[in-house]
Tab-separated table of C-alpha atoms and ligand atoms in Angstrom:
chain	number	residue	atom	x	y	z
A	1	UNK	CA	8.574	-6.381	5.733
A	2	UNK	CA	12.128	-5.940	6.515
A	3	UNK	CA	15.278	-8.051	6.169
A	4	UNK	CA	18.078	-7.750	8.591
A	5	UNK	CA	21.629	-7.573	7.116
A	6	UNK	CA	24.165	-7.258	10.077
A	7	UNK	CA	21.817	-5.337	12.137
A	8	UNK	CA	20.310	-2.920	9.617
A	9	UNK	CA	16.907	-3.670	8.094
A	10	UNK	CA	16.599	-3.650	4.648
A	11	UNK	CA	13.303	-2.846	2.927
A	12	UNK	CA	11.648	-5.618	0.443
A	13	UNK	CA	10.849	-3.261	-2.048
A	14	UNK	CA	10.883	-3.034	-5.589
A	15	UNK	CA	12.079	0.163	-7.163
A	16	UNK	CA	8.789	1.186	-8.161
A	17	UNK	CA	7.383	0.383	-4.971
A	18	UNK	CA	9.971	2.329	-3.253
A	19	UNK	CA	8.645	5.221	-5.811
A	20	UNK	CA	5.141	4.943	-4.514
A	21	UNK	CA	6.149	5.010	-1.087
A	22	UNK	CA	8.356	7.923	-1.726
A	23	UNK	CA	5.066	9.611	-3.728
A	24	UNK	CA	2.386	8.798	-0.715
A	25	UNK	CA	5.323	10.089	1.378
A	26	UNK	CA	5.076	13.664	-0.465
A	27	UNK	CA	1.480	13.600	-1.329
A	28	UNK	CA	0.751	13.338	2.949
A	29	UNK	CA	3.481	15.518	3.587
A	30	UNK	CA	5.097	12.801	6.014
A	31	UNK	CA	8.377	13.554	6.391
A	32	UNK	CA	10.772	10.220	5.497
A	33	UNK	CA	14.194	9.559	5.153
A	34	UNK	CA	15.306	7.360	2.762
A	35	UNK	CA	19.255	5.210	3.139
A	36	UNK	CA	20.401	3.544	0.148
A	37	UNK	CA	22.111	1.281	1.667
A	38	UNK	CA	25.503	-0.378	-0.209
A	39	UNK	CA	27.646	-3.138	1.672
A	40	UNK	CA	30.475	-0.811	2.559
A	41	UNK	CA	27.598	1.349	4.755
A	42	UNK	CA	26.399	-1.513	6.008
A	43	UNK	CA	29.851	-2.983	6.695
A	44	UNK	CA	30.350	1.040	8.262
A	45	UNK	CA	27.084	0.664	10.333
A	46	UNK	CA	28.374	-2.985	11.756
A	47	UNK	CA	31.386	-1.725	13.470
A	48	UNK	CA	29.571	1.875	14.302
A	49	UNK	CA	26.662	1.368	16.863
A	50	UNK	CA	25.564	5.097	16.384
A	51	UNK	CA	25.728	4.812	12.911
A	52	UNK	CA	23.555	1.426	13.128
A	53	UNK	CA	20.973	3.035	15.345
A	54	UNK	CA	20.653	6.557	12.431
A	55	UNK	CA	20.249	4.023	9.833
A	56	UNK	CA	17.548	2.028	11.515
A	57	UNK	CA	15.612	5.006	12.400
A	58	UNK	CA	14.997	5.891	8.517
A	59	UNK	CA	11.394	5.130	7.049
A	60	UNK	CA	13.108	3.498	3.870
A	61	UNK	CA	16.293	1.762	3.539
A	62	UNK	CA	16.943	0.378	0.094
A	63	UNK	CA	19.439	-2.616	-0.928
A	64	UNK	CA	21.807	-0.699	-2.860
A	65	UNK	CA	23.588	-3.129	-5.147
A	66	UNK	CA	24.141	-6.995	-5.330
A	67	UNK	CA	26.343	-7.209	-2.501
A	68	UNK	CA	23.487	-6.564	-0.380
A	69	UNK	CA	20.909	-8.793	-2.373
A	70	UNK	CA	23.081	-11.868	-2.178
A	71	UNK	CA	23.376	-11.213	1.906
A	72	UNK	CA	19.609	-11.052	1.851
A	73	UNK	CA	20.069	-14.469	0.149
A	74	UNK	CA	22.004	-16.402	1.622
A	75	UNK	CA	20.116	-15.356	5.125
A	76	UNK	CA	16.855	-16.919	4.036
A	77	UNK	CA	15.178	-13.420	3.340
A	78	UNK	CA	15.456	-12.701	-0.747
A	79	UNK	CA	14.698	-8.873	-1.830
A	80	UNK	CA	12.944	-8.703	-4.831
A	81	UNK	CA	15.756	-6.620	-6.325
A	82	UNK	CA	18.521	-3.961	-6.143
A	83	UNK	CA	17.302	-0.773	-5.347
A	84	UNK	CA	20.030	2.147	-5.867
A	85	UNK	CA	19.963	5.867	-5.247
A	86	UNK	CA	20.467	6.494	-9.616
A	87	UNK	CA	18.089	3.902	-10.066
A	88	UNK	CA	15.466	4.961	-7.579
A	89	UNK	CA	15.949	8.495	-8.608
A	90	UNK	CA	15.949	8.475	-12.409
A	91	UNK	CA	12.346	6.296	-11.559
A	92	UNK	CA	11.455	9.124	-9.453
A	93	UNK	CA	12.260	12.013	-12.209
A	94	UNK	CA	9.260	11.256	-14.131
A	95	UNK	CA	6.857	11.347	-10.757
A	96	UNK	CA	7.911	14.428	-9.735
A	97	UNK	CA	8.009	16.110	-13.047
A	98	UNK	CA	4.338	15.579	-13.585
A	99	UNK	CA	3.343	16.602	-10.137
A	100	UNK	CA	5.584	19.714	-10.255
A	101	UNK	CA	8.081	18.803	-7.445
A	102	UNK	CA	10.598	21.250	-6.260
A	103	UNK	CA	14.022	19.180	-5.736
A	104	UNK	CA	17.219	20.517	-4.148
A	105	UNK	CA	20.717	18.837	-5.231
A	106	UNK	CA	23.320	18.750	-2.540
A	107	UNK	CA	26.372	17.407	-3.157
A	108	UNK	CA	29.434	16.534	-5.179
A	109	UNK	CA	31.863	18.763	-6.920
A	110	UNK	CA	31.632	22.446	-7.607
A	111	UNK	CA	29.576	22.540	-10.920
A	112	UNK	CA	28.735	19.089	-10.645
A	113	UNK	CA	25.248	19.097	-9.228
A	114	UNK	CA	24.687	22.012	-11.240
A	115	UNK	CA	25.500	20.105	-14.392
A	116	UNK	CA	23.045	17.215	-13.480
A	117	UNK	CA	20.491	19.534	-12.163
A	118	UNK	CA	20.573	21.306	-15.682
A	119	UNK	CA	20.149	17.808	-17.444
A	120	UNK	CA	17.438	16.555	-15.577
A	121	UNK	CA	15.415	19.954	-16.017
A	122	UNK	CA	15.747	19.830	-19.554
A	123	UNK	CA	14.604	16.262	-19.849
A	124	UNK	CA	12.056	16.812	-17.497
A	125	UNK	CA	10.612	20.142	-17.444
A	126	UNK	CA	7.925	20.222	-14.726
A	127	UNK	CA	10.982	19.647	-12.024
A	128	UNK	CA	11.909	23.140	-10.437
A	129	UNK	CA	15.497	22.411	-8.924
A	130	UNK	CA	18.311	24.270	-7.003
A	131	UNK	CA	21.494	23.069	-6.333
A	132	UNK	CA	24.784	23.378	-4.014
A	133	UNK	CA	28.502	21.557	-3.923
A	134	UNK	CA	28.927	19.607	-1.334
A	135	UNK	CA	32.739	20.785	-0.654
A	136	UNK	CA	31.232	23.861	1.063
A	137	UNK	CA	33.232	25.278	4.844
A	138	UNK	CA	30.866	24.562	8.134
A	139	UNK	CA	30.604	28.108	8.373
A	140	UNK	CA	28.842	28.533	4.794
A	141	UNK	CA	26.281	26.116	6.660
A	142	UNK	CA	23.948	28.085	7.696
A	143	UNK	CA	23.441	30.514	4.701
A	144	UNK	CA	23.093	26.926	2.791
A	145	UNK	CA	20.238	25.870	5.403
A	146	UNK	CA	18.448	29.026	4.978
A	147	UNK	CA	18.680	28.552	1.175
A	148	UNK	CA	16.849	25.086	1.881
A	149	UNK	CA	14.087	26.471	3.804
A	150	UNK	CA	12.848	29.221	1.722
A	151	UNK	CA	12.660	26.783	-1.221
A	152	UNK	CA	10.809	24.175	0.154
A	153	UNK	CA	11.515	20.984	-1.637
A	154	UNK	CA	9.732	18.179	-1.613
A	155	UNK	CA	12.728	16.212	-2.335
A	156	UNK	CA	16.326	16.543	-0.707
A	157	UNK	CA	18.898	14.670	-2.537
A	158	UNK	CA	21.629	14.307	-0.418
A	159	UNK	CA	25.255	13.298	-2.558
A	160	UNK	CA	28.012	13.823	0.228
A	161	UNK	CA	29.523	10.483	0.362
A	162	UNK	CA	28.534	7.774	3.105
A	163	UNK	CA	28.561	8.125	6.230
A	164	UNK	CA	28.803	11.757	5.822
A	165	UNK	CA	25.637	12.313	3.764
A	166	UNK	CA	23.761	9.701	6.446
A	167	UNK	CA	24.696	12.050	9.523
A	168	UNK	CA	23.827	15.516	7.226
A	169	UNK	CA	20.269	14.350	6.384
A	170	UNK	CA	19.704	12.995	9.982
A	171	UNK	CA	20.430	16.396	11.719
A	172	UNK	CA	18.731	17.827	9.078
A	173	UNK	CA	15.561	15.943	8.319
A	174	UNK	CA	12.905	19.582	8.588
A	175	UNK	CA	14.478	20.539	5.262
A	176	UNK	CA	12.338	18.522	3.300
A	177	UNK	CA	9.680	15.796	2.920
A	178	UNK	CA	11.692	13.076	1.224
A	179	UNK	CA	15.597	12.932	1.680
A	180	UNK	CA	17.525	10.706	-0.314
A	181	UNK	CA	20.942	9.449	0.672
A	182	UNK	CA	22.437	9.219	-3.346
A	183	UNK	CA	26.198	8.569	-3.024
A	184	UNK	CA	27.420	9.793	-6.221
A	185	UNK	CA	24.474	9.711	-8.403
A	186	UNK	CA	25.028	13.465	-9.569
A	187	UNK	CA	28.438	12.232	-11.016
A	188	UNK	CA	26.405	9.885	-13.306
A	189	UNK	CA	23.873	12.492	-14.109
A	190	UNK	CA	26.013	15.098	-14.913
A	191	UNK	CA	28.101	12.481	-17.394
A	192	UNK	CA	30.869	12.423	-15.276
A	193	UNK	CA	31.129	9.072	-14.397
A	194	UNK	CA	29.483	6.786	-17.189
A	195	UNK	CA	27.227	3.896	-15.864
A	196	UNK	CA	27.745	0.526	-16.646
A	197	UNK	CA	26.216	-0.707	-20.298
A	198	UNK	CA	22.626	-2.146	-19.669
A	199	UNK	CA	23.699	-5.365	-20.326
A	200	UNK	CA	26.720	-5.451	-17.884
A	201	UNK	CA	24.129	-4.365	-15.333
A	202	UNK	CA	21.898	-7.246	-16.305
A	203	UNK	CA	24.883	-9.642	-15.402
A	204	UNK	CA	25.109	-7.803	-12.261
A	205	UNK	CA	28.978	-6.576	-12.755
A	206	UNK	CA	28.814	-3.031	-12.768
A	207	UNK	CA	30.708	-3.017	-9.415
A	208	UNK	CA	33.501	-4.605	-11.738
A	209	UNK	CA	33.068	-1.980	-14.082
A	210	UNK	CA	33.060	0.485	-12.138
A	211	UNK	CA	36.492	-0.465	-10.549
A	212	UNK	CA	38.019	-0.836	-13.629
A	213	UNK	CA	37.094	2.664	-14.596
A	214	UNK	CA	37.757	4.107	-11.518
A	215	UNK	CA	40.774	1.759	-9.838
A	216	UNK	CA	41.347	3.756	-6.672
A	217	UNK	CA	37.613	2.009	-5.640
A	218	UNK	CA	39.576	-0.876	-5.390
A	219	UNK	CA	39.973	0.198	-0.989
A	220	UNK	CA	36.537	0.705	-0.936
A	221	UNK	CA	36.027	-2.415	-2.525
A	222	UNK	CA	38.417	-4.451	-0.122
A	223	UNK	CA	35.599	-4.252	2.703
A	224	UNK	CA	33.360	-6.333	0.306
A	225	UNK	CA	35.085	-9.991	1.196
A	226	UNK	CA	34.624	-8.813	4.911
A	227	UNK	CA	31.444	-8.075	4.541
A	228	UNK	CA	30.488	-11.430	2.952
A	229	UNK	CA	32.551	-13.084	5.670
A	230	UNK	CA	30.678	-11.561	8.293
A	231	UNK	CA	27.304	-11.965	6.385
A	232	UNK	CA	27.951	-15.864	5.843
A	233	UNK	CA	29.033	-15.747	10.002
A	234	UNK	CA	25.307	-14.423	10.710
A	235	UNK	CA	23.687	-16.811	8.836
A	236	UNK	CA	25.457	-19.734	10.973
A	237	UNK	CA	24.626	-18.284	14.221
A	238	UNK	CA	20.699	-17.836	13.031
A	239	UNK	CA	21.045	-21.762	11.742
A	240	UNK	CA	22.516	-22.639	14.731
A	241	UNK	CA	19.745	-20.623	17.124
A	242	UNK	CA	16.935	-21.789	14.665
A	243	UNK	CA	18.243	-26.109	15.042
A	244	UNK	CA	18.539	-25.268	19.019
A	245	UNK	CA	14.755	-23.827	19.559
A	246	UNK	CA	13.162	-26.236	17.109
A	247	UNK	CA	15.098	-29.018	19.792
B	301	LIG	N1	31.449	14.439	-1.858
B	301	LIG	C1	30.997	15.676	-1.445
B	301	LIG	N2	31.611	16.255	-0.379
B	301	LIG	C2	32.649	15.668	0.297
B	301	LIG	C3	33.069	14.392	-0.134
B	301	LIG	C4	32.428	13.782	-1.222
B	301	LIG	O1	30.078	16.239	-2.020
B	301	LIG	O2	33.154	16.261	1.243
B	301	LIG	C5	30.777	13.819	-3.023
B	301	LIG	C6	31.708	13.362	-4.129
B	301	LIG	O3	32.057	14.464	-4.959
B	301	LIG	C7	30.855	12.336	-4.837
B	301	LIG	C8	30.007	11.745	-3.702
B	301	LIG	O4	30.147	12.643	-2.603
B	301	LIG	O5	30.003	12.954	-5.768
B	301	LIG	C9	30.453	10.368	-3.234
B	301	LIG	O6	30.558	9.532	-4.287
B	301	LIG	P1	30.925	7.993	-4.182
B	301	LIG	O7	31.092	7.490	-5.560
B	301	LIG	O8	32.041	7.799	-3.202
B	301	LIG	O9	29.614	7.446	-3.489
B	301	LIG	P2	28.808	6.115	-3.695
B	301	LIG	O10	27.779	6.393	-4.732
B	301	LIG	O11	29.749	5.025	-4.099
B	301	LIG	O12	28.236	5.934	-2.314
C-alpha cells in the first residue's frame, strides 16, 4: 500500500521489509529503483511535475526522515516508520555480504566513497565493491558507464545529491538490479559526517543535530515549514472532499 504525500506515494514499509523487497528484487533479477524520499525532494517534486512523474515511476519510495512520517500522519495514512538511505543500507550490508553481492558506490567527494567502500568491505567481507566520485566532467561519463557494465552490480548506490542523483539513476536504470538514491550516506560511512547519538535519533532530532553540526543546512532546512504548510493544506482539501461525498 502506498501513502500519498503531495503527489508522491510513499511506501508503508518497514526497513526490513524494504530489505526483503530489495533481496526478492535481486534474487529475480527484477530491475527496481528505489527513492528515499526526504521532505525537501518531496517539497522539489511538488513544484516540479517531471520530477513528480520520475519519482512515481520507482518500484520503492521510502519515507526518509520524520518530516515525511508526520505528513503521513496528519493525512490519515501512518507509515510504520522512517526509512532512510544509511538506515536501509547499513540493514542491507549484512544481506548482501552473505549472498556475495557486487555493489558499486557513486558519489560524493573524491576519496570519499572510496573511504566508505573500504569500511564496509572490511566489516563485511563477502561484499565485492567499486567505487567513483561523484564530481566527475560529463565527458568522463561514458568511460564511468562502461566501468558499471562490466562489473555488474547487483546494487547501485547512487550519492549525488537530490534531484541530481534521482535524474542519474532514472536515465540510467540497465546499470544494475537495485539502485538506491542515498543522499549523503557515504559521508557517514566514510566518518565524515558523524550521525546523530542513538538516543537523539530515538527522540527523532537528528535533523536538529545535524544542523547544528553542519549550519549552512539551515537553507535546506527553510523548505521544511513550507512543506508542512502545504502538507497541513492537503489534508483540508481531502477533509473537505471526504465531508462533501459522504453528503
Ligand atoms: N555530491 C556529488 N556530486 C555533486 C554534488 C554533490 O557527489 O555534484 C554529493 C556530496 O558530496 C554529498 C551528497 O552528494 O556526499 C549529497 O549530500 P547531502 O547531505 O546534501 O544529501 P542528503 O543525504 O541530505 O540528501
Amino acid at each position: 500500500m502506498r501513502t500519498e504525500v503531495l503527489g508522491v506515494k510513499i511506501d508503508n514499509y518497514t526497513i526490513q521489509e524494504t530489505v526483503m523487497r530489495i533481496r526478492e528484487a535481486v534474487e529475480k533479477k527484477e530491475q527496481t529503483w528505489v527513492v528515499t524520499a526526504n521532505p525537501e525532494l518531496i517539497f522539489a517534486a511538488g513544484r516540479d511535475a517531471r520530477l513528480k512523474q520520475l519519482i512515481n515511476r520507482a518500484q520503492i519510495v521510502t519515507p526518509d526522515g520524520v518530516g515525511v512520517v508526520w505528513a503521513a500522519k496528519r493525512l490519515g495514512h501512518p507509515l510504520p516508520e522512517r526509512v532512510t538511505g544509511i538506515d536501509l543500507i547499513e540493514s542491507l550490508f549484512p544481506v548482501a555480504a552473505e549472498r556475495k553481492w557486487r555493489i558499486f558506490f557513486l558519489g560524493s567527494k573524491p576519496g570519499v566513497a572510496e573511504l566508505a567502500a573500504r569500511k564496509v568491505t572490511e566489516q563485511y567481507p563477502g561484499i565485492v565493491c567499486q567505487t567513483q566520485h561523484g564530481y566527475f566532467q560529463p565527458e568522463e561519463q561514458p568511460e564511468i558507464i562502461e566501468r558499471i557494465q562490466t562489473f555488474q552490480p547487483q546494487l547501485l548506490l547512487a550519492g549525488l545529491g537530490a534531484p541530481r542523483q534521482e535524474f542519474w539513476i532514472a536515465s540510467h536504470l540497465d546499470l544494475a538490479t537495485v539502485s538506491i538514491g542515498v543522499g549523503g550516506s557515504f559521508d557517514a560511512l566514510a566518518g565524515l559526517n558523524k550521525r546523530a547519538p542513538q538516543w537523539i535519533r530515538n527522540i527523532r532530532l537528528e535533523w536538529l543535530y545535524r544542523l547544528l553540526k553542519q549550519p549552512q543546512r539551515i537553507k535546506r532546512q527553510m523548505v521544511l515549514p513550507k512543506f508542512a504548510w502545504r502538507v497541513i493544506k492537503q489534508g483540508k482539501k481531502e477533509e473537505q472532499n471526504h465531508t462533501r461525498r459522504s453528503r
